[in-house]
């Protein structure tokens, strides 16, 4: 029998992870980020960029998780990362010449983690990549060299929470 929202009994848990969206502005993607942050027990979602609002399209995709996931909205992701770096380990999710595969990266446990995910077209900004403590990527085996920001965030949060269990 398939379980529903009312009959499933997953243990609720919050992990010391903050997701920062670096200029993720597409409303359905923002809604999906809320949904994934709820599903994976993320402490907070920080959305950064100009003109980010939570409208009807966001709410439709989020399925009301914007009401339960703590979040903040700022213009500058770099400013937020600089503030968080004082007591968080900053991880950028991006394919670079020095990034490490997520499945071999060992998460630090001495500090809370910030996972920075990037703009739908340009990824995580170079300034944030230079500021990050680590850069991780998801190995891909097809012809394409990127995936949707929400899909990548799903995979990353799955791997990260798996390690933190």
Coordinates of N, CA and C in Angstrom, one line a residue:
X1 N 0.8 -1.2 0.0 CA 0.0 0.0 0.0 C 0.9 1.2 0.0
X2 N 0.6 2.2 -0.9 CA 1.3 3.4 -0.9 C 1.0 4.3 0.3
X3 N 2.0 4.8 0.9 CA 1.8 5.7 2.0 C 1.5 7.1 1.6
X4 N 0.8 7.9 2.3 CA 0.4 9.3 2.0 C 1.2 10.2 3.0
X5 N 0.9 11.5 2.8 CA 1.5 12.5 3.8 C 1.1 12.2 5.2
X6 N -0.1 11.6 5.3 CA -0.7 11.4 6.7 C -0.4 10.0 7.2
X7 N 0.1 9.1 6.4 CA 0.3 7.7 6.9 C 1.8 7.4 6.9
X8 N 2.7 8.2 6.3 CA 4.1 8.0 6.4 C 4.6 8.4 7.8
X9 N 5.7 7.8 8.2 CA 6.2 8.1 9.6 C 7.7 8.3 9.6
X10 N 8.2 9.2 8.7 CA 9.6 9.5 8.7 C 9.9 10.3 10.0
X11 N 11.1 10.0 10.5 CA 11.5 10.8 11.7 C 12.0 12.2 11.3
X12 N 11.4 13.2 11.9 CA 11.7 14.5 11.5 C 13.1 14.8 12.2
X13 N 13.9 15.5 11.4 CA 15.3 15.8 11.8 C 15.7 17.1 11.1
X14 N 16.5 17.9 11.8 CA 17.1 19.1 11.2 C 18.6 18.9 11.2
X15 N 19.3 19.1 10.0 CA 20.7 19.0 9.9 C 21.3 20.4 9.9
X16 N 22.6 20.5 10.3 CA 23.3 21.8 10.4 C 23.7 22.2 9.0
X17 N 22.8 22.4 8.1 CA 23.0 22.8 6.7 C 22.2 24.0 6.4
X18 N 22.8 25.0 5.8 CA 22.1 26.2 5.3 C 22.4 26.1 3.8
X19 N 21.3 26.3 3.0 CA 21.5 26.4 1.5 C 21.4 27.8 1.1
X20 N 22.4 28.3 0.3 CA 22.4 29.6 -0.2 C 22.2 29.6 -1.7
X21 N 21.2 30.2 -2.2 CA 21.0 30.3 -3.6 C 21.7 31.6 -4.2
X22 N 22.7 31.4 -4.9 CA 23.4 32.5 -5.5 C 22.8 32.9 -6.8
X23 N 21.8 33.9 -6.7 CA 21.1 34.4 -7.9 C 20.2 33.4 -8.6
X24 N 19.7 32.5 -7.8 CA 18.6 31.5 -8.3 C 17.4 32.3 -8.2
X25 N 16.8 32.7 -9.4 CA 15.7 33.6 -9.4 C 14.4 33.1 -10.1
X26 N 14.5 31.9 -10.7 CA 13.4 31.3 -11.4 C 12.4 30.9 -10.3
X27 N 11.1 31.4 -10.4 CA 10.1 31.1 -9.3 C 9.9 29.6 -9.1
X28 N 9.7 28.8 -10.1 CA 9.5 27.3 -9.9 C 10.8 26.7 -9.2
X29 N 12.0 27.1 -9.6 CA 13.2 26.6 -9.0 C 13.2 27.0 -7.5
X30 N 12.9 28.2 -7.2 CA 12.8 28.7 -5.8 C 11.8 27.8 -5.0
X31 N 10.7 27.6 -5.6 CA 9.7 26.8 -4.9 C 10.2 25.4 -4.6
X32 N 10.9 24.8 -5.6 CA 11.4 23.5 -5.5 C 12.6 23.5 -4.5
X33 N 13.3 24.5 -4.4 CA 14.4 24.6 -3.3 C 13.7 24.5 -1.9
X34 N 12.6 25.2 -1.7 CA 11.9 25.2 -0.4 C 11.5 23.7 -0.2
X35 N 11.0 23.1 -1.2 CA 10.5 21.7 -1.0 C 11.6 20.8 -0.6
X36 N 12.8 20.9 -1.3 CA 13.9 20.0 -1.0 C 14.5 20.3 0.4
X37 N 14.6 21.6 0.7 CA 15.1 22.0 2.0 C 14.2 21.4 3.1
X38 N 12.9 21.4 2.9 CA 12.0 20.7 3.9 C 12.3 19.2 3.9
X39 N 12.3 18.6 2.7 CA 12.5 17.1 2.7 C 13.8 16.7 3.3
X40 N 14.8 17.5 3.2 CA 16.1 17.0 3.7 C 16.5 17.7 5.1
X41 N 15.5 18.3 5.7 CA 15.8 18.8 7.1 C 16.8 19.9 7.2
X42 N 16.9 20.8 6.2 CA 17.8 21.9 6.1 C 17.4 22.9 7.1
X43 N 18.4 23.5 7.8 CA 18.1 24.5 8.9 C 17.5 25.8 8.3
X44 N 18.1 26.2 7.1 CA 17.7 27.5 6.6 C 18.0 27.6 5.1
X45 N 17.2 28.3 4.4 CA 17.4 28.6 3.0 C 17.6 30.1 2.9
X46 N 18.7 30.5 2.2 CA 18.9 31.9 2.0 C 19.0 32.2 0.5
X47 N 18.0 33.0 0.0 CA 17.9 33.3 -1.4 C 18.6 34.7 -1.6
X48 N 19.5 34.8 -2.6 CA 20.2 36.0 -2.8 C 20.1 36.4 -4.3
X49 N 19.8 37.6 -4.5 CA 19.7 38.1 -5.9 C 18.8 39.4 -5.9
X50 N 18.7 40.0 -7.0 CA 17.9 41.2 -7.1 C 16.5 40.8 -7.5
X51 N 15.5 41.4 -6.8 CA 14.1 41.3 -7.1 C 13.5 39.9 -6.8
X52 N 14.0 39.2 -5.9 CA 13.5 37.9 -5.5 C 12.2 38.1 -4.7
X53 N 11.1 37.6 -5.1 CA 9.9 37.6 -4.4 C 9.2 36.2 -4.4
X54 N 8.5 36.0 -3.4 CA 7.8 34.7 -3.3 C 6.3 34.9 -3.8
X55 N 6.1 34.6 -5.0 CA 4.7 34.8 -5.6 C 4.0 33.5 -5.8
X56 N 3.0 33.5 -6.6 CA 2.1 32.4 -6.8 C 2.8 31.2 -7.4
X57 N 3.7 31.5 -8.4 CA 4.5 30.4 -9.0 C 5.4 29.7 -8.0
X58 N 6.0 30.4 -7.1 CA 6.8 29.8 -6.1 C 6.0 29.0 -5.2
X59 N 4.9 29.5 -4.7 CA 4.0 28.8 -3.8 C 3.5 27.5 -4.4
X60 N 3.1 27.6 -5.7 CA 2.6 26.4 -6.3 C 3.6 25.3 -6.3
X61 N 4.9 25.6 -6.6 CA 5.9 24.5 -6.7 C 6.3 24.1 -5.3
X62 N 6.3 25.0 -4.3 CA 6.8 24.7 -3.0 C 5.8 23.8 -2.2
X63 N 4.6 23.8 -2.6 CA 3.5 23.1 -1.9 C 3.5 23.4 -0.4
X64 N 3.6 24.7 -0.2 CA 3.4 25.4 1.2 C 4.6 25.2 2.1
X65 N 5.7 24.6 1.6 CA 6.9 24.4 2.4 C 7.6 25.8 2.7
X66 N 7.3 26.8 2.0 CA 7.8 28.1 2.3 C 7.3 28.6 3.7
X67 N 6.2 28.0 4.2 CA 5.7 28.3 5.5 C 6.4 27.6 6.6
X68 N 7.1 26.6 6.3 CA 7.8 25.8 7.4 C 9.3 25.8 7.3
X69 N 9.9 26.2 6.2 CA 11.4 26.3 6.1 C 11.8 27.7 6.4
X70 N 12.6 27.9 7.4 CA 13.1 29.2 7.7 C 13.9 29.7 6.5
X71 N 13.7 31.0 6.1 CA 14.4 31.5 5.0 C 14.6 33.0 5.2
X72 N 15.6 33.5 4.4 CA 15.9 34.9 4.4 C 16.2 35.3 2.9
X73 N 15.9 36.6 2.5 CA 16.2 37.0 1.2 C 17.1 38.2 1.3
X74 N 18.2 38.2 0.5 CA 19.2 39.3 0.4 C 19.6 39.6 -1.0
X75 N 20.1 40.7 -1.3 CA 20.6 41.0 -2.6 C 21.9 40.3 -2.9
X76 N 22.9 40.4 -2.0 CA 24.2 39.9 -2.3 C 24.5 38.6 -1.6
X77 N 24.8 37.5 -2.4 CA 25.2 36.2 -1.9 C 26.6 36.3 -1.3
X78 N 27.5 37.1 -1.9 CA 28.8 37.2 -1.4 C 28.9 37.8 0.0
X79 N 28.1 38.8 0.2 CA 28.0 39.4 1.6 C 27.5 38.4 2.6
X80 N 26.5 37.6 2.2 CA 26.0 36.6 3.2 C 27.1 35.5 3.4
X81 N 27.8 35.1 2.4 CA 28.8 34.0 2.5 C 29.9 34.6 3.4
X82 N 30.3 35.8 3.2 CA 31.4 36.4 4.1 C 31.0 36.4 5.5
X83 N 29.7 36.7 5.8 CA 29.2 36.7 7.2 C 29.1 35.3 7.8
X84 N 28.7 34.3 7.0 CA 28.5 33.0 7.4 C 29.9 32.2 7.6
X85 N 30.9 32.7 6.9 CA 32.2 32.0 6.9 C 32.8 32.0 8.3
X86 N 32.4 33.0 9.1 CA 33.0 33.1 10.5 C 32.8 31.8 11.3
X87 N 31.6 31.2 11.1 CA 31.3 30.0 11.9 C 30.7 28.8 11.1
X88 N 30.8 28.9 9.8 CA 30.3 27.8 8.9 C 31.4 27.4 8.0
X89 N 31.3 26.1 7.5 CA 32.2 25.6 6.4 C 31.4 25.8 5.1
X90 N 32.0 26.6 4.2 CA 31.4 27.0 3.0 C 31.7 26.0 1.8
X91 N 30.7 25.3 1.3 CA 30.8 24.4 0.2 C 30.1 24.9 -1.0
X92 N 30.7 25.1 -2.1 CA 30.1 25.5 -3.4 C 29.8 24.3 -4.2
X93 N 28.7 24.2 -4.8 CA 28.3 23.1 -5.7 C 28.5 23.6 -7.1
X94 N 29.6 23.2 -7.8 CA 29.9 23.7 -9.1 C 31.0 22.8 -9.7
X95 N 31.0 22.7 -11.0 CA 32.0 21.9 -11.7 C 33.1 22.9 -12.1
X96 N 34.3 22.6 -11.5 CA 35.5 23.5 -11.8 C 36.7 22.6 -12.0
X97 N 37.8 23.2 -12.4 CA 39.0 22.4 -12.6 C 39.6 21.8 -11.3
X98 N 39.1 22.3 -10.2 CA 39.6 21.8 -8.9 C 38.5 21.2 -8.0
X99 N 37.3 21.1 -8.5 CA 36.2 20.6 -7.7 C 36.4 19.1 -7.4
X100 N 35.9 18.6 -6.3 CA 36.0 17.2 -5.9 C 34.6 16.6 -6.1
X101 N 34.6 15.3 -6.5 CA 33.3 14.6 -6.7 C 32.6 14.5 -5.3
X102 N 31.4 14.8 -5.3 CA 30.6 14.8 -4.0 C 30.7 13.4 -3.3
X103 N 30.6 12.4 -4.1 CA 30.6 11.0 -3.5 C 31.9 10.6 -2.8
X104 N 33.0 11.4 -3.0 CA 34.3 11.1 -2.3 C 34.6 12.2 -1.3
X105 N 33.9 13.3 -1.3 CA 34.1 14.4 -0.4 C 33.6 14.0 1.0
X106 N 34.5 14.2 2.0 CA 34.2 13.9 3.4 C 33.7 15.2 4.1
X107 N 32.5 15.3 4.5 CA 32.0 16.5 5.1 C 32.6 16.7 6.4
X108 N 33.0 18.0 6.7 CA 33.5 18.3 8.1 C 32.3 18.3 9.1
X109 N 32.6 17.9 10.3 CA 31.5 17.8 11.3 C 31.8 18.8 12.4
X110 N 32.9 19.6 12.4 CA 33.2 20.5 13.5 C 32.4 21.8 13.3
X111 N 31.9 22.1 12.2 CA 31.1 23.4 11.9 C 29.9 23.1 11.2
X112 N 28.9 24.0 11.3 CA 27.7 23.8 10.4 C 28.2 24.1 9.0
X113 N 27.4 23.6 8.0 CA 27.7 23.7 6.6 C 26.8 24.6 5.9
X114 N 27.4 25.4 4.9 CA 26.7 26.2 4.0 C 26.9 25.5 2.6
X115 N 25.8 25.2 1.9 CA 25.9 24.7 0.6 C 25.4 25.8 -0.4
X116 N 26.3 26.3 -1.2 CA 26.0 27.4 -2.1 C 25.7 26.7 -3.5
X117 N 24.5 27.0 -4.0 CA 24.1 26.6 -5.3 C 23.9 27.8 -6.2
X118 N 24.1 27.6 -7.5 CA 24.2 28.8 -8.4 C 23.1 29.0 -9.3
X119 N 23.2 30.2 -9.9 CA 22.4 30.8 -11.0 C 22.1 29.7 -12.0
X120 N 20.8 29.7 -12.5 CA 20.4 28.8 -13.5 C 21.2 28.8 -14.8
X121 N 21.8 29.9 -15.1 CA 22.6 30.0 -16.4 C 24.1 30.0 -16.2
X122 N 24.5 30.7 -15.1 CA 26.0 30.9 -14.9 C 26.6 30.2 -13.7
X123 N 25.8 29.5 -12.9 CA 26.3 28.8 -11.8 C 26.7 29.7 -10.6
X124 N 27.6 29.1 -9.8 CA 28.1 29.9 -8.6 C 29.1 30.9 -9.1
X125 N 29.0 32.1 -8.6 CA 29.9 33.2 -9.1 C 31.3 32.9 -8.7
X126 N 32.2 33.4 -9.5 CA 33.6 33.2 -9.3 C 34.1 33.8 -8.0
X127 N 33.5 34.9 -7.5 CA 33.9 35.5 -6.2 C 33.6 34.5 -5.1
X128 N 32.4 33.8 -5.2 CA 32.1 32.9 -4.1 C 32.9 31.6 -4.2
X129 N 33.2 31.2 -5.5 CA 34.1 30.0 -5.6 C 35.4 30.3 -5.0
X130 N 36.0 31.5 -5.1 CA 37.2 31.8 -4.5 C 37.2 31.9 -3.0
X131 N 36.0 32.1 -2.5 CA 35.8 32.3 -1.0 C 35.5 31.0 -0.4
X132 N 35.0 30.0 -1.1 CA 34.6 28.7 -0.5 C 35.7 27.9 0.1
X133 N 35.3 27.2 1.1 CA 36.3 26.3 1.8 C 36.5 25.0 0.9
X134 N 35.5 24.7 0.2 CA 35.5 23.5 -0.7 C 34.6 23.7 -1.9
X135 N 34.9 23.1 -3.0 CA 34.0 23.1 -4.2 C 33.8 21.6 -4.6
X136 N 32.6 21.2 -4.7 CA 32.2 19.9 -5.0 C 31.4 19.8 -6.3
X137 N 31.4 18.7 -7.0 CA 30.6 18.5 -8.1 C 30.0 17.1 -8.1
X138 N 29.0 17.0 -9.0 CA 28.3 15.7 -9.2 C 28.9 15.1 -10.5
X139 N 29.5 13.9 -10.4 CA 29.9 13.3 -11.6 C 28.8 13.0 -12.6
X140 N 29.0 13.4 -13.8 CA 28.0 13.2 -14.9 C 28.6 12.3 -16.0
X141 N 27.7 11.5 -16.6 CA 28.2 10.5 -17.5 C 27.6 10.6 -18.9
X142 N 26.9 11.6 -19.1 CA 26.3 11.8 -20.4 C 27.0 12.9 -21.2
X143 N 26.4 13.4 -22.2 CA 27.0 14.4 -23.1 C 26.9 15.8 -22.5
X144 N 25.9 16.1 -21.7 CA 25.6 17.4 -21.1 C 26.6 17.6 -19.9
X145 N 27.0 18.9 -19.7 CA 28.0 19.2 -18.7 C 27.3 19.9 -17.5
X146 N 26.0 20.0 -17.4 CA 25.3 20.6 -16.3 C 24.0 20.0 -16.1
X147 N 23.4 20.3 -14.9 CA 22.0 19.9 -14.7 C 21.3 21.0 -14.0
X148 N 20.0 20.9 -13.9 CA 19.1 21.9 -13.3 C 19.6 22.1 -11.8
X149 N 19.6 23.4 -11.4 CA 20.0 23.7 -10.0 C 19.3 22.9 -8.9
X150 N 18.0 22.7 -9.1 CA 17.2 22.0 -8.1 C 17.6 20.5 -8.1
X151 N 17.8 19.9 -9.3 CA 18.2 18.5 -9.3 C 19.5 18.3 -8.7
X152 N 20.5 19.2 -9.0 CA 21.8 19.1 -8.4 C 21.7 19.3 -6.9
X153 N 20.9 20.2 -6.4 CA 20.8 20.4 -5.0 C 20.2 19.2 -4.3
X154 N 19.2 18.5 -4.9 CA 18.6 17.3 -4.4 C 19.7 16.2 -4.2
X155 N 20.5 16.0 -5.2 CA 21.6 15.0 -5.1 C 22.6 15.4 -4.0
X156 N 23.0 16.6 -4.0 CA 23.9 17.1 -3.0 C 23.4 16.9 -1.6
X157 N 22.1 17.3 -1.3 CA 21.6 17.2 0.0 C 21.4 15.8 0.4
X158 N 21.0 14.9 -0.5 CA 20.9 13.5 -0.2 C 22.3 13.0 0.3
X159 N 23.3 13.3 -0.5 CA 24.7 12.8 -0.1 C 25.1 13.4 1.2
X160 N 24.8 14.6 1.4 CA 25.3 15.3 2.7 C 24.6 14.8 3.9
X161 N 23.2 14.7 3.8 CA 22.5 14.1 4.9 C 22.8 12.7 5.2
X162 N 23.1 11.9 4.2 CA 23.5 10.5 4.3 C 24.8 10.5 5.2
X163 N 25.7 11.3 4.9 CA 26.9 11.3 5.7 C 26.7 11.8 7.1
X164 N 25.8 12.7 7.3 CA 25.6 13.3 8.7 C 24.7 12.4 9.5
X165 N 24.0 11.4 9.0 CA 23.1 10.5 9.8 C 23.9 9.8 10.9

